Each structure stands twice: as C-alpha cells, then as structure tokens.
mmCIF file of C-alpha atoms and ligand atoms in Angstrom:
data_model
loop_
_atom_site.group_PDB
_atom_site.id
_atom_site.type_symbol
_atom_site.label_atom_id
_atom_site.label_comp_id
_atom_site.label_asym_id
_atom_site.label_seq_id
_atom_site.Cartn_x
_atom_site.Cartn_y
_atom_site.Cartn_z
ATOM 1 C CA MET N 1 -0.067 0.095 0.100
ATOM 2 C CA LYS N 2 1.236 3.492 -0.947
ATOM 3 C CA MET N 3 1.492 5.845 1.955
ATOM 4 C CA PHE N 4 1.715 9.558 2.488
ATOM 5 C CA ASP N 5 3.165 11.285 5.537
ATOM 6 C CA PRO N 6 1.540 14.837 5.480
ATOM 7 C CA HIS N 7 3.656 16.265 8.258
ATOM 8 C CA ILE N 8 7.269 15.418 8.561
ATOM 9 C CA HIS N 9 10.451 17.804 9.028
ATOM 10 C CA MET N 10 12.707 15.889 6.716
ATOM 11 C CA THR N 11 15.490 18.767 7.117
ATOM 12 C CA SER N 12 16.138 17.359 10.584
ATOM 13 C CA ARG N 13 16.386 13.753 9.354
ATOM 14 C CA THR N 14 18.779 11.651 7.709
ATOM 15 C CA THR N 15 19.167 9.542 4.301
ATOM 16 C CA ASP N 16 18.827 6.429 6.448
ATOM 17 C CA ASP N 17 15.238 7.631 7.409
ATOM 18 C CA TYR N 18 14.473 8.443 3.866
ATOM 19 C CA ARG N 19 15.564 4.871 2.770
ATOM 20 C CA ALA N 20 13.507 3.186 5.627
ATOM 21 C CA MET N 21 10.539 5.295 4.744
ATOM 22 C CA SER N 22 10.768 4.281 1.096
ATOM 23 C CA GLU N 23 11.030 0.784 1.807
ATOM 24 C CA ALA N 24 8.119 0.867 4.246
ATOM 25 C CA GLY N 25 5.704 2.240 1.297
ATOM 26 C CA ILE N 26 5.949 5.976 1.812
ATOM 27 C CA ALA N 27 5.538 7.421 -1.669
ATOM 28 C CA ALA N 28 4.916 11.087 -0.853
ATOM 29 C CA ILE N 29 5.442 13.513 2.055
ATOM 30 C CA ILE N 30 4.662 17.202 3.061
ATOM 31 C CA GLU N 31 7.318 19.092 5.083
ATOM 32 C CA PRO N 32 5.765 22.067 6.831
ATOM 33 C CA ALA N 33 7.929 25.095 7.610
ATOM 34 C CA PHE N 34 8.455 25.094 11.509
ATOM 35 C CA TRP N 35 10.575 26.386 14.131
ATOM 36 C CA VAL N 36 14.058 25.072 13.721
ATOM 37 C CA GLY N 37 15.026 24.829 17.505
ATOM 38 C CA GLN N 38 17.486 27.757 17.628
ATOM 39 C CA PRO N 39 15.688 31.314 17.383
ATOM 40 C CA ARG N 40 16.158 33.027 14.147
ATOM 41 C CA THR N 41 17.157 36.743 14.416
ATOM 42 C CA HIS N 42 17.230 37.569 10.706
ATOM 43 C CA VAL N 43 14.537 37.298 7.999
ATOM 44 C CA ALA N 44 17.193 36.057 5.550
ATOM 45 C CA THR N 45 17.490 33.056 7.543
ATOM 46 C CA PHE N 46 13.707 32.103 6.666
ATOM 47 C CA GLU N 47 14.243 33.103 3.132
ATOM 48 C CA ASP N 48 17.232 30.423 2.817
ATOM 49 C CA TYR N 49 15.220 27.867 4.760
ATOM 50 C CA PHE N 50 12.197 28.330 2.347
ATOM 51 C CA ALA N 51 14.377 27.970 -0.458
ATOM 52 C CA SER N 52 15.876 24.764 0.880
ATOM 53 C CA LEU N 53 12.281 23.378 1.373
ATOM 54 C CA ILE N 54 11.211 23.792 -2.260
ATOM 55 C CA GLY N 55 14.672 23.050 -3.586
ATOM 56 C CA TRP N 56 17.325 20.865 -1.904
ATOM 57 C CA GLU N 57 14.945 18.739 0.328
ATOM 58 C CA ARG N 58 12.772 17.988 -2.567
ATOM 59 C CA PHE N 59 15.665 16.821 -4.653
ATOM 60 C CA ARG N 60 17.097 14.791 -1.617
ATOM 61 C CA ALA N 61 13.590 12.997 -1.115
ATOM 62 C CA SER N 62 13.531 12.234 -4.636
ATOM 63 C CA GLN N 63 16.809 10.223 -4.595
ATOM 64 C CA PHE N 64 14.720 7.641 -2.500
ATOM 65 C CA GLY N 65 11.600 7.567 -4.747
ATOM 66 C CA ILE N 66 9.636 9.845 -2.410
ATOM 67 C CA LYS N 67 7.715 12.925 -3.785
ATOM 68 C CA HIS N 68 8.248 16.004 -1.444
ATOM 69 C CA TYR N 69 5.866 18.986 -0.978
ATOM 70 C CA CYS N 70 5.995 21.610 1.454
ATOM 71 C CA THR N 71 3.881 24.204 3.326
ATOM 72 C CA LEU N 72 5.364 27.760 4.110
ATOM 73 C CA ALA N 73 4.525 30.014 6.842
ATOM 74 C CA LEU N 74 5.603 31.985 9.804
ATOM 75 C CA ASN N 75 5.452 29.181 12.592
ATOM 76 C CA PRO N 76 3.392 30.053 15.803
ATOM 77 C CA LYS N 77 6.218 30.190 18.245
ATOM 78 C CA GLU N 78 8.384 32.683 15.913
ATOM 79 C CA ALA N 79 5.251 34.983 15.522
ATOM 80 C CA ASN N 80 6.533 36.142 19.112
ATOM 81 C CA THR N 81 9.959 37.472 17.504
ATOM 82 C CA PRO N 82 9.515 41.209 17.108
ATOM 83 C CA GLY N 83 11.419 42.661 14.103
ATOM 84 C CA VAL N 84 11.358 39.232 12.305
ATOM 85 C CA ALA N 85 7.604 38.216 12.243
ATOM 86 C CA GLN N 86 6.298 40.748 10.071
ATOM 87 C CA ALA N 87 9.179 40.639 7.616
ATOM 88 C CA VAL N 88 8.416 36.900 7.060
ATOM 89 C CA ILE N 89 4.938 37.672 6.316
ATOM 90 C CA ASP N 90 6.127 40.202 3.843
ATOM 91 C CA LEU N 91 8.582 37.515 2.254
ATOM 92 C CA LEU N 92 5.953 34.878 2.276
ATOM 93 C CA PRO N 93 4.130 35.946 -1.198
ATOM 94 C CA SER N 94 7.284 35.640 -3.053
ATOM 95 C CA PHE N 95 7.303 31.910 -2.171
ATOM 96 C CA LEU N 96 3.664 30.845 -1.844
ATOM 97 C CA GLY N 97 3.144 30.664 -5.666
ATOM 98 C CA LYS N 98 6.045 28.165 -6.183
ATOM 99 C CA GLU N 99 5.887 24.631 -7.502
ATOM 100 C CA GLY N 100 5.811 22.090 -4.639
ATOM 101 C CA VAL N 101 4.101 24.457 -2.019
ATOM 102 C CA VAL N 102 0.586 23.005 -1.179
ATOM 103 C CA ALA N 103 -0.510 25.035 1.855
ATOM 104 C CA VAL N 104 0.236 27.853 4.179
ATOM 105 C CA GLY N 105 1.426 26.336 7.339
ATOM 106 C CA GLU N 106 2.138 25.370 9.962
ATOM 107 C CA ILE N 107 0.286 28.279 11.614
ATOM 108 C CA GLY N 108 -1.709 28.525 14.643
ATOM 109 C CA PHE N 109 -1.128 28.996 18.573
ATOM 110 C CA ASP N 110 1.891 28.017 20.599
ATOM 111 C CA ASP N 111 1.645 30.170 23.799
ATOM 112 C CA GLN N 112 -1.642 31.559 22.756
ATOM 113 C CA THR N 113 -0.260 35.167 22.853
ATOM 114 C CA PRO N 114 -1.828 38.043 20.937
ATOM 115 C CA ALA N 115 1.054 38.296 18.645
ATOM 116 C CA GLU N 116 0.302 34.708 17.593
ATOM 117 C CA GLU N 117 -3.389 35.583 16.986
ATOM 118 C CA HIS N 118 -2.351 38.535 14.740
ATOM 119 C CA PHE N 119 -0.009 36.531 12.500
ATOM 120 C CA PHE N 120 -2.393 33.578 12.541
ATOM 121 C CA ALA N 121 -5.135 35.906 11.046
ATOM 122 C CA ALA N 122 -2.729 37.440 8.619
ATOM 123 C CA GLN N 123 -1.736 34.269 7.330
ATOM 124 C CA LEU N 124 -5.396 33.038 6.839
ATOM 125 C CA GLU N 125 -5.677 36.029 4.654
ATOM 126 C CA LEU N 126 -2.525 35.030 2.817
ATOM 127 C CA ALA N 127 -3.853 31.645 2.127
ATOM 128 C CA LYS N 128 -7.013 33.098 0.902
ATOM 129 C CA GLN N 129 -5.021 35.394 -1.681
ATOM 130 C CA PHE N 130 -3.098 32.465 -2.813
ATOM 131 C CA ASP N 131 -5.882 30.003 -3.118
ATOM 132 C CA LEU N 132 -4.220 27.647 -0.704
ATOM 133 C CA PRO N 133 -5.500 25.592 2.017
ATOM 134 C CA VAL N 134 -3.907 25.722 5.682
ATOM 135 C CA LEU N 135 -2.376 23.524 7.995
ATOM 136 C CA ILE N 136 -2.885 24.526 11.663
ATOM 137 C CA HIS N 137 -0.581 23.486 14.568
ATOM 138 C CA THR N 138 -2.344 23.322 17.976
ATOM 139 C CA PRO N 139 -0.462 23.927 21.102
ATOM 140 C CA HIS N 140 0.862 21.208 23.302
ATOM 141 C CA ARG N 141 0.005 23.156 26.457
ATOM 142 C CA ASP N 142 -3.540 23.891 27.023
ATOM 143 C CA LYS N 143 -4.451 22.145 23.759
ATOM 144 C CA LYS N 144 -8.202 22.260 24.252
ATOM 145 C CA ARG N 145 -8.386 25.895 24.739
ATOM 146 C CA GLY N 146 -5.961 26.444 21.659
ATOM 147 C CA THR N 147 -8.161 24.268 19.553
ATOM 148 C CA GLU N 148 -11.309 26.227 20.493
ATOM 149 C CA ARG N 149 -9.651 29.668 19.685
ATOM 150 C CA THR N 150 -8.398 28.195 16.507
ATOM 151 C CA ILE N 151 -11.934 27.070 15.292
ATOM 152 C CA ALA N 152 -13.246 30.418 16.640
ATOM 153 C CA LEU N 153 -10.720 32.426 14.542
ATOM 154 C CA VAL N 154 -11.287 30.406 11.353
ATOM 155 C CA LYS N 155 -14.834 31.028 11.612
ATOM 156 C CA GLU N 156 -14.499 34.830 12.443
ATOM 157 C CA GLN N 157 -12.316 35.045 9.555
ATOM 158 C CA ARG N 158 -14.810 33.286 7.374
ATOM 159 C CA PHE N 159 -12.079 30.792 6.015
ATOM 160 C CA PRO N 160 -13.522 27.890 4.234
ATOM 161 C CA GLU N 161 -13.487 25.147 6.800
ATOM 162 C CA GLU N 162 -12.895 22.340 4.155
ATOM 163 C CA ARG N 163 -9.564 23.957 3.522
ATOM 164 C CA VAL N 164 -8.385 23.844 7.154
ATOM 165 C CA LEU N 165 -6.477 20.955 8.465
ATOM 166 C CA ILE N 166 -6.144 21.113 12.270
ATOM 167 C CA ASP N 167 -3.185 19.035 13.546
ATOM 168 C CA HIS N 168 -1.810 17.161 16.487
ATOM 169 C CA ASN N 169 -5.411 16.180 17.810
ATOM 170 C CA ASN N 170 -5.986 13.918 20.834
ATOM 171 C CA GLU N 171 -9.251 12.396 22.433
ATOM 172 C CA GLU N 172 -10.112 15.646 23.746
ATOM 173 C CA THR N 173 -9.853 17.927 20.568
ATOM 174 C CA LEU N 174 -10.889 15.450 17.884
ATOM 175 C CA PRO N 175 -14.761 15.891 18.470
ATOM 176 C CA LEU N 176 -14.431 19.721 18.470
ATOM 177 C CA VAL N 177 -12.550 19.347 15.082
ATOM 178 C CA LEU N 178 -15.068 16.902 13.643
ATOM 179 C CA ALA N 179 -17.973 19.110 14.668
ATOM 180 C CA THR N 180 -16.773 21.772 12.270
ATOM 181 C CA GLY N 181 -16.057 21.250 8.515
ATOM 182 C CA CYS N 182 -12.306 21.016 9.160
ATOM 183 C CA TRP N 183 -10.051 18.110 8.756
ATOM 184 C CA ALA N 184 -8.292 16.489 11.556
ATOM 185 C CA GLY N 185 -4.658 15.431 11.763
ATOM 186 C CA HIS N 186 -2.878 13.111 14.271
ATOM 187 C CA SER N 187 0.641 13.093 15.084
ATOM 188 C CA ILE N 188 1.821 9.665 16.297
ATOM 189 C CA TYR N 189 4.706 9.909 18.810
ATOM 190 C CA PRO N 190 7.063 7.353 20.347
ATOM 191 C CA ASP N 191 6.586 8.021 24.033
ATOM 192 C CA THR N 192 4.332 10.699 24.493
ATOM 193 C CA LYS N 193 1.029 12.075 23.427
ATOM 194 C CA MET N 194 -0.790 10.201 20.720
ATOM 195 C CA ASP N 195 0.266 6.703 19.924
ATOM 196 C CA GLU N 196 -0.831 4.042 17.342
ATOM 197 C CA ALA N 197 -3.139 2.030 19.868
ATOM 198 C CA ARG N 198 -4.995 5.168 20.719
ATOM 199 C CA MET N 199 -5.218 6.225 17.055
ATOM 200 C CA ALA N 200 -6.847 2.804 16.284
ATOM 201 C CA ILE N 201 -9.518 3.356 18.953
ATOM 202 C CA LEU N 202 -10.253 6.908 17.633
ATOM 203 C CA VAL N 203 -10.717 5.302 14.190
ATOM 204 C CA GLN N 204 -12.902 2.680 15.453
ATOM 205 C CA LYS N 205 -14.954 5.432 17.132
ATOM 206 C CA TYR N 206 -15.091 8.332 14.684
ATOM 207 C CA GLY N 207 -14.484 6.392 11.147
ATOM 208 C CA VAL N 208 -11.954 7.749 8.598
ATOM 209 C CA ALA N 209 -13.787 10.752 7.145
ATOM 210 C CA ARG N 210 -11.357 13.844 7.215
ATOM 211 C CA MET N 211 -9.075 11.993 9.203
ATOM 212 C CA LEU N 212 -5.241 12.033 8.854
ATOM 213 C CA VAL N 213 -2.197 10.596 10.640
ATOM 214 C CA ASN N 214 1.281 11.766 10.362
ATOM 215 C CA SER N 215 4.782 11.221 12.104
ATOM 216 C CA ALA N 216 5.730 15.071 12.636
ATOM 217 C CA ALA N 217 9.141 13.628 12.936
ATOM 218 C CA ASP N 218 11.780 16.328 13.651
ATOM 219 C CA TRP N 219 14.980 16.996 15.500
ATOM 220 C CA GLY N 220 13.426 15.701 18.727
ATOM 221 C CA VAL N 221 12.535 12.292 19.815
ATOM 222 C CA SER N 222 10.247 10.997 16.928
ATOM 223 C CA ASP N 223 9.797 8.255 14.463
ATOM 224 C CA PRO N 224 9.574 8.862 10.553
ATOM 225 C CA LEU N 225 7.858 5.445 10.402
ATOM 226 C CA LYS N 226 4.970 6.256 12.450
ATOM 227 C CA VAL N 227 2.452 6.377 9.373
ATOM 228 C CA PRO N 228 3.333 2.732 8.203
ATOM 229 C CA LYS N 229 3.348 1.580 11.893
ATOM 230 C CA THR N 230 -0.138 3.007 12.344
ATOM 231 C CA ALA N 231 -1.380 1.313 9.335
ATOM 232 C CA ILE N 232 -0.171 -1.881 10.786
ATOM 233 C CA GLU N 233 -1.918 -1.259 14.024
ATOM 234 C CA LEU N 234 -5.239 -0.300 12.169
ATOM 235 C CA ASN N 235 -5.040 -3.718 10.264
ATOM 236 C CA ARG N 236 -4.445 -5.449 13.579
ATOM 237 C CA VAL N 237 -7.570 -4.211 15.181
ATOM 238 C CA GLY N 238 -9.737 -5.015 12.019
ATOM 239 C CA ILE N 239 -9.883 -1.879 10.030
ATOM 240 C CA SER N 240 -10.522 -2.661 6.473
ATOM 241 C CA ASP N 241 -7.622 -2.000 3.814
ATOM 242 C CA ASN N 242 -9.889 0.381 2.219
ATOM 243 C CA ASP N 243 -10.368 2.468 5.201
ATOM 244 C CA ILE N 244 -6.612 2.325 6.092
ATOM 245 C CA GLU N 245 -5.795 3.386 2.576
ATOM 246 C CA THR N 246 -8.314 6.233 2.832
ATOM 247 C CA ILE N 247 -6.440 7.568 6.030
ATOM 248 C CA VAL N 248 -2.838 6.973 4.982
ATOM 249 C CA TRP N 249 -3.039 7.915 1.363
ATOM 250 C CA LYS N 250 -6.436 9.141 -0.199
ATOM 251 C CA ASN N 251 -7.326 11.667 2.583
ATOM 252 C CA PRO N 252 -4.027 13.693 2.357
ATOM 253 C CA ILE N 253 -4.381 13.861 -1.414
ATOM 254 C CA ALA N 254 -8.073 14.953 -1.172
ATOM 255 C CA PHE N 255 -7.146 17.637 1.422
ATOM 256 C CA PHE N 256 -3.982 19.144 -0.068
ATOM 257 C CA GLY N 257 -5.330 18.665 -3.710
ATOM 258 C CA GLN N 258 -8.330 20.810 -3.442
ATOM 259 C CA THR N 259 -6.895 23.782 -5.089
ATOM 260 C CA GLY N 260 -5.035 21.931 -7.756
ATOM 261 C CA ARG N 261 -1.495 22.130 -6.499
ATOM 262 C CA LEU N 262 -1.182 18.251 -5.816
ATOM 263 C CA THR N 263 -2.851 15.408 -7.646
ATOM 264 C CA ALA N 264 -2.782 11.566 -6.916
ATOM 265 C CA GLU N 265 -0.757 10.997 -10.018
ATOM 266 C CA ASP N 266 1.840 13.397 -9.252
ATOM 267 C CA ALA N 267 2.068 12.348 -5.604
ATOM 268 C CA SER N 268 2.887 8.755 -6.679
ATOM 269 C CA SER N 269 5.017 9.785 -9.511
ATOM 270 C CA LEU N 270 8.426 8.881 -7.854
ATOM 271 C CA ALA N 271 7.090 5.772 -6.149
ATOM 272 C CA LYS N 272 9.937 3.450 -7.012
ATOM 273 C CA ILE N 273 13.295 3.223 -5.509
ATOM 274 C CA PRO N 274 15.875 4.434 -7.885
ATOM 275 C CA ASP N 275 18.868 2.120 -8.794
ATOM 276 C CA PRO N 276 21.566 3.364 -6.097
ATOM 277 C CA LYS N 277 24.425 2.835 -8.157
ATOM 278 C CA GLU N 278 23.086 5.047 -10.939
ATOM 279 C CA LEU N 279 22.308 7.675 -8.699
ATOM 280 C CA TRP N 280 25.054 7.932 -5.780
ATOM 281 C CA GLU N 281 28.271 7.260 -8.003
ATOM 282 C CA GLY N 282 30.249 6.689 -4.765
ATOM 283 C CA ASN N 283 28.648 9.531 -2.737
ATOM 284 C CA SER N 284 26.237 9.170 0.106
ATOM 285 C CA VAL N 285 23.897 11.438 -1.781
ATOM 286 C CA LEU N 286 24.206 13.152 -5.097
ATOM 287 C CA ARG N 287 25.329 16.694 -5.082
ATOM 288 C CA GLY N 288 25.721 19.721 -7.378
ATOM 289 C CA GLN N 289 22.479 20.573 -8.185
ATOM 290 C CA THR N 290 21.563 24.180 -9.096
ATOM 291 C CA THR N 291 19.248 24.415 -6.189
ATOM 292 C CA VAL N 292 22.477 24.548 -3.820
ATOM 293 C CA ALA N 293 24.555 27.482 -4.229
ATOM 294 C CA GLY N 294 28.249 27.081 -3.743
ATOM 295 C CA ARG N 295 28.680 23.492 -3.489
HETATM 296 ZN ZN1 ZN T 1 5.512 20.288 12.699
#
C-alpha cells in the first residue's frame, strides 16, 4: 500500500530515514516550515530555509523515490519574535506561488499570545489570496483551549473550513474539530501524546472521513515510520484495507489537492526506489544541483 506522511520535518532527518520510509511504502510527504530549535534573528535565515524546502530537500527526497511537497509560513512560536515576524509575512508572497508549495502552514497557536493571534489571522488572509489550504498546529500546552480559539478564529475570518487541517489532535480535541467542516490530523509519537493504539481506538469510534495521521518527525525524539506503523496497528484491530488506505493515502491527497497544487498521479510519480548505483556514484547523496549555491 502506498502511504503519505503529510507532516514531517525531513530537514532534521537522515538519508537512512528516507531509505527506511521508502522501503516501508511512503511515496509522498509534506514538510511544513517550522521552528528550527535555535531562535532565528534575521529574516534572511527564513528566506534560505524556505528555498531549501522547495529546492534541496525535494531533490534529496527524490533520490529515495519519495515525492516531497512543503507548506510555508511563519510558525506560531516565532510569531513572538519582534522585528522578524512581520518581515517573514512580507517575504511569504514571493514563495507561496512556487511549485511544490501546497498550503500555508504550520500556523496557529503556541503560547496563545496576542502576537500569535495577529499573525495567525494575517496568514489565513494570505492563504485566501493564494488560493491555498492551511495547516494549523495546535499547542501542546492547554491544547483544548488552543483548539477552541483556532476554530473560533477560522469562523471569524470566514476561512472555508474544508480547506483547514487542524493538526496534533487527541481524544479531547478531535470531537471539536469533527463538529466543524475542518479536517483532523493526528501526530503519532514514540513516547508521549498520541500513539498507534490510541489512534486505532479513535478510528474505530469516529471512522475515517476527514481523518489524517502523520509522524511529525523532527529533531526531537520522533519516528519517521509512524504512518506505516499506524497502518499496521489499524490492520491488527480489524480496520479494512480500504479504510486504512483512505487515512494514509487518499485523505492527504484529497485535502491538499483541493486547490489543484497536488494530484494523486503526481504524488505517486516517484514511487519506485531508484537504482542506487546510478544515482550515488560513490557519494552518500548526489550533490551539485543548481538549487544549492556554492557546492
Ligand atoms: Zn511540525
């Protein structure tokens, strides 16, 4: 079964991860722009980061037969960095129309500050202008209130709910999201928060409509194989192959394909592992593409 991980930060991962993901059936991924750990103090750092998400990282994924897309945004945490936040908003229009950019994200709340709310609303507006869906991060602290405020803001801004993917849901927030027209993402983690077994219970209870799962793997303790591992668990508890395929393949394509930036055909277009001998020529990864300056 082909699988799609619609939220993974590959910039923080290795080629071993790409290989394992490809072997496990992952044919396509979405890499949302996010907080890179070290606070950024210059807008130019964002500019280079966005360029690497649409250039170098997409190329790196292709070496392993994985189609790479991204979402671009000012992330919720750095909405609180004065002097940089507005400059990133001003920079985004020059990137949002580029090939491979399939949504504005991740936006939303972290500490639920007024600055976060301001830039969240500003980016809903950008998504409208560029005819893109949005990927919304929900906070790890005070998640229920953050989710409620998120839904309220989407409604206030009259952003089309079917173009909203609210991510990192749990047992408490999922019913709130499903009561709207928004889609519901679930990040499956190794030790904390949502895991495969809890996800299987949610699928048994709520079904598969508007439901997505992802690994949210990044530079922290995380597992880039959580989508295939969740598929195995869903199968073990008796969910049908058709329903599993809806969650791990069809739904991400249906959601991100709404405005024509992504199709099923394109998402599976690289889904074969290339011959390593042809590609690597003795290097660990092919280098020297025009997307990388100065190498
Ligand atoms: Zn993320």
